[in-house]
XYZ file of C-alpha atoms in Angstrom:
306
model
C 9.662 25.607 -10.945
C 6.433 23.629 -10.545
C 4.556 23.206 -7.305
C 5.619 19.573 -7.096
C 9.277 20.481 -7.671
C 9.135 22.870 -4.727
C 7.594 20.179 -2.555
C 10.269 17.678 -3.508
C 12.963 20.171 -2.560
C 11.448 20.203 0.914
C 11.296 16.409 0.956
C 14.990 16.280 0.052
C 15.769 18.508 3.029
C 14.238 15.911 5.347
C 16.536 13.276 3.831
C 15.890 9.742 5.063
C 14.851 10.902 8.518
C 11.417 9.542 9.343
C 9.377 10.582 12.347
C 5.827 11.631 13.234
C 6.963 15.235 12.803
C 8.255 14.644 9.262
C 5.040 12.797 8.395
C 2.904 15.667 9.674
C 4.935 18.271 7.798
C 4.694 16.293 4.552
C 0.926 16.021 4.885
C 0.723 19.749 5.595
C 2.734 20.944 2.601
C 1.187 18.492 0.133
C -2.307 19.441 1.297
C -1.689 23.006 0.143
C -0.755 21.834 -3.360
C -3.570 19.271 -3.587
C -6.032 22.011 -2.674
C -4.606 24.329 -5.346
C -4.809 21.659 -8.048
C -8.083 19.998 -7.036
C -10.150 19.477 -10.184
C -13.908 19.775 -9.896
C -14.148 18.383 -13.425
C -12.186 15.281 -12.452
C -14.283 14.784 -9.325
C -17.508 15.175 -11.305
C -16.463 12.334 -13.613
C -16.172 9.881 -10.729
C -18.842 8.040 -8.759
C -17.844 7.674 -5.099
C -19.410 5.202 -2.684
C -17.940 5.280 0.821
C -18.179 3.063 3.854
C -19.004 -0.245 2.182
C -18.664 -3.011 4.758
C -16.571 -6.074 3.952
C -16.786 -7.527 7.465
C -18.306 -7.055 10.924
C -15.717 -4.751 12.496
C -16.100 -0.963 12.362
C -12.838 -0.741 10.406
C -13.878 -3.301 7.802
C -14.632 -0.530 5.297
C -14.040 0.111 1.611
C -14.480 3.272 -0.463
C -15.132 2.742 -4.167
C -14.190 5.307 -6.828
C -15.491 4.376 -10.279
C -15.679 6.265 -13.564
C -19.251 7.358 -14.268
C -18.765 6.650 -17.958
C -17.519 3.096 -17.464
C -18.429 0.575 -20.146
C -17.647 -3.072 -19.630
C -15.596 -4.441 -16.768
C -12.612 -2.303 -15.828
C -9.373 -3.361 -14.104
C -9.553 -2.848 -10.340
C -6.853 -1.047 -8.340
C -7.033 -1.499 -4.565
C -5.042 0.798 -2.256
C -4.337 -0.342 1.314
C -2.965 2.556 3.358
C -0.096 2.570 5.818
C 0.141 3.911 9.343
C 2.724 1.888 11.319
C 0.020 -0.600 12.428
C -1.472 2.094 14.694
C -3.014 4.751 12.439
C -4.446 5.551 9.012
C -7.763 5.351 7.229
C -9.285 5.604 3.775
C -9.628 9.340 4.407
C -7.032 10.945 6.645
C -7.928 14.453 5.482
C -10.041 16.208 2.877
C -7.565 15.331 0.111
C -5.841 12.117 1.283
C -6.364 9.343 0.261
C -9.203 10.475 -1.999
C -6.527 11.893 -4.315
C -5.614 8.300 -5.165
C -9.199 7.214 -5.748
C -9.991 10.201 -7.966
C -6.800 9.812 -9.994
C -7.222 6.153 -10.926
C -10.972 6.423 -11.499
C -10.490 9.461 -13.720
C -8.161 7.327 -15.853
C -10.905 4.733 -16.398
C -10.143 2.267 -13.590
C -12.202 1.185 -10.610
C -10.264 2.167 -7.493
C -10.935 0.907 -3.980
C -9.481 2.335 -0.768
C -9.346 -0.252 2.012
C -8.796 0.069 5.740
C -8.308 -2.559 8.437
C -8.009 -3.158 12.191
C -5.293 -1.294 14.100
C -3.391 -1.420 17.358
C -4.030 -1.432 20.242
C -6.902 -3.792 19.402
C -5.462 -5.711 16.463
C -3.308 -8.806 16.932
C -1.422 -10.872 14.372
C -2.721 -12.049 11.937
C -5.690 -9.622 11.975
C -4.220 -7.393 9.252
C -3.675 -10.327 6.903
C -7.136 -11.672 7.675
C -8.644 -8.269 6.905
C -6.851 -8.082 3.559
C -8.109 -11.556 2.671
C -11.658 -10.684 3.697
C -11.532 -7.468 1.647
C -10.240 -9.287 -1.437
C -13.002 -11.876 -1.081
C -15.630 -9.104 -0.910
C -14.125 -7.311 -3.904
C -14.041 -10.431 -6.054
C -17.660 -11.183 -5.242
C -19.086 -7.672 -5.498
C -16.937 -5.390 -7.655
C -18.821 -6.259 -10.864
C -21.683 -4.181 -9.426
C -19.398 -1.142 -9.704
C -18.032 -1.902 -13.170
C -14.922 -3.758 -12.035
C -13.450 -6.992 -13.371
C -13.147 -9.602 -10.620
C -10.455 -11.416 -12.592
C -8.258 -8.328 -12.968
C -7.464 -7.030 -9.476
C -4.261 -5.182 -8.597
C -3.578 -4.516 -4.921
C -1.238 -1.779 -3.712
C -0.014 -2.013 -0.123
C 1.686 1.092 1.258
C 3.940 0.701 4.316
C 1.997 -1.259 6.970
C -0.660 -1.975 4.344
C 2.075 -3.649 2.316
C 3.078 -5.802 5.282
C -0.502 -7.003 5.728
C -0.812 -7.687 1.994
C 2.435 -9.674 2.001
C 1.424 -11.693 5.052
C -1.943 -12.460 3.465
C -0.296 -13.673 0.255
C 2.531 -15.645 1.809
C 0.242 -17.518 4.210
C -2.235 -18.281 1.393
C -5.024 -16.315 3.059
C -5.210 -14.694 -0.371
C -4.856 -17.363 -3.034
C -1.892 -16.893 -5.351
C -4.198 -16.760 -8.379
C -6.665 -14.278 -6.836
C -4.719 -11.166 -7.856
C -3.171 -9.971 -11.092
C -0.490 -8.023 -9.242
C 0.672 -7.098 -5.760
C 2.450 -3.752 -5.603
C 4.413 -3.014 -2.443
C 5.248 0.616 -1.665
C 7.817 1.055 1.123
C 6.616 -2.133 2.788
C 8.183 -3.222 6.103
C 8.871 -6.817 5.085
C 10.731 -7.104 8.391
C 11.266 -4.814 11.389
C 14.141 -3.153 13.188
C 13.227 -4.046 16.749
C 15.976 -1.789 18.089
C 13.798 1.224 17.229
C 11.823 1.816 20.449
C 8.443 2.622 18.886
C 8.749 -0.299 16.444
C 9.678 -2.661 19.250
C 6.693 -1.549 21.336
C 4.232 -1.817 18.458
C 5.430 -5.168 17.171
C 5.525 -6.757 20.613
C 1.939 -5.609 21.057
C 0.802 -6.725 17.599
C 2.362 -10.175 17.878
C 1.373 -10.561 21.534
C 4.872 -11.435 22.701
C 8.157 -9.859 23.771
C 10.118 -12.722 22.242
C 12.071 -11.246 19.325
C 12.520 -14.661 17.744
C 8.769 -15.216 17.590
C 8.217 -11.794 15.999
C 11.028 -12.255 13.495
C 9.681 -15.678 12.532
C 6.370 -14.102 11.471
C 7.582 -11.150 9.407
C 6.756 -11.053 5.704
C 10.291 -12.146 4.818
C 10.074 -15.146 7.152
C 6.593 -16.089 5.964
C 7.743 -15.936 2.344
C 10.676 -18.192 3.216
C 8.301 -20.680 4.865
C 5.673 -20.498 2.103
C 5.101 -22.824 -0.830
C 5.965 -20.029 -3.250
C 8.652 -21.181 -5.670
C 9.668 -21.461 -9.311
C 6.924 -24.031 -9.912
C 4.228 -21.598 -8.687
C 5.513 -18.517 -10.526
C 3.087 -18.705 -13.454
C -0.013 -18.751 -11.243
C 1.239 -16.134 -8.782
C 0.510 -12.411 -9.050
C 3.074 -10.101 -10.572
C 5.173 -8.811 -7.673
C 6.253 -5.163 -7.794
C 8.463 -3.646 -5.091
C 9.038 0.109 -4.835
C 10.844 2.280 -2.314
C 11.323 6.013 -1.975
C 14.737 7.515 -2.645
C 14.645 8.873 0.909
C 13.028 5.923 2.625
C 14.464 5.095 6.037
C 17.256 2.591 6.613
C 14.743 0.259 8.265
C 12.499 0.207 5.185
C 15.363 -0.086 2.708
C 16.958 -2.916 4.676
C 13.647 -4.757 4.886
C 13.075 -4.460 1.137
C 16.580 -5.601 0.255
C 16.125 -8.588 2.579
C 12.903 -9.515 0.802
C 14.479 -9.119 -2.639
C 17.335 -11.417 -1.636
C 14.922 -14.000 -0.267
C 12.788 -13.750 -3.413
C 15.798 -14.110 -5.715
C 16.984 -17.207 -3.920
C 13.603 -18.910 -3.866
C 12.213 -17.887 -7.257
C 15.490 -17.813 -9.213
C 14.412 -14.455 -10.592
C 13.744 -10.906 -9.424
C 10.453 -9.068 -8.953
C 10.100 -5.711 -10.632
C 11.970 -3.311 -8.334
C 11.993 0.466 -8.686
C 13.036 3.529 -6.715
C 10.672 6.501 -6.578
C 13.039 9.357 -7.255
C 12.824 12.391 -5.004
C 10.376 10.857 -2.550
C 10.410 9.714 1.044
C 8.203 7.212 2.849
C 4.833 8.822 2.008
C 5.413 11.810 -0.270
C 4.751 9.785 -3.426
C 1.286 8.818 -2.155
C 0.497 12.395 -1.151
C 1.555 13.530 -4.630
C -0.662 11.219 -6.697
C -2.869 13.309 -8.950
C -0.647 16.388 -8.905
C 0.720 17.836 -12.127
C 4.033 16.201 -12.976
C 3.881 13.355 -10.465
C 5.016 10.039 -11.878
C 3.981 7.194 -9.589
C 0.314 7.177 -10.616
C 1.235 6.955 -14.284
C 3.863 4.293 -13.613
C 1.356 2.111 -11.789
C -1.030 2.464 -14.721
C 1.736 1.373 -17.108
C 2.292 -1.745 -15.011
C -1.422 -2.524 -14.757
C -1.938 -2.025 -18.486
C 0.996 -4.312 -19.332
C -0.362 -7.069 -17.092
C -3.945 -6.618 -18.279
C -3.159 -6.676 -21.999
């Protein structure tokens, strides 16, 4: 049994329970395996530039991972982390999220890790504004790092996916600015009956009116947007993924978005389930022997870029 297989057995034991304790345990056990498999050779093949500023706030930061042997302009993969609107960063430990940057750069792509403003300071629509500002910086500057400004693929994980969706569906990010938008376990809407979600969302939206919050979720903003069948050709490829053991809140939010998308676009986005994984284990696993998400994302990017 491989190291990853053993980790996924532990993930399966958690089931779809999601809590700060489960998150911490996942980070702990995956750190051990990432440390065991860390490749000095892979790291040596990648140029890393950290702390590039895309705006005035302390959290307006990007980390760029680029292949040292890059020739020509490479597709760009941007990863926007999660953290329930209150936590997260480009580096949350020695191995995360640098594992993502090293993996994609070692495969010949320019990878950018992006962070953004958080609660208690942030207020809607700060997250969406930060995504838009970051995309603008990337399009104007990424050629300096070997990236193609006309071939940008943005991955939003959890809260990062919500901010990406809100940026797209309010046209803060133009529909033709990205080649694809890949949503990993994104909270397209919220279960306000969960106490910590209710507290955080009331704070983020600056109101205790549920109707106001619900009218500004990603699902609601998509419904209100000018996205439609007539805009499909100039819109980015939409990819939606969830973990097999994602929580009921996340699964319900994604199914709600898929239904809204189907009704408005008369088609379906690419939708996949990440087998064996919960809300974050797939991200913690990127770069490990036998993990599949990194390779699957590359397949999608290659198909769009060809």
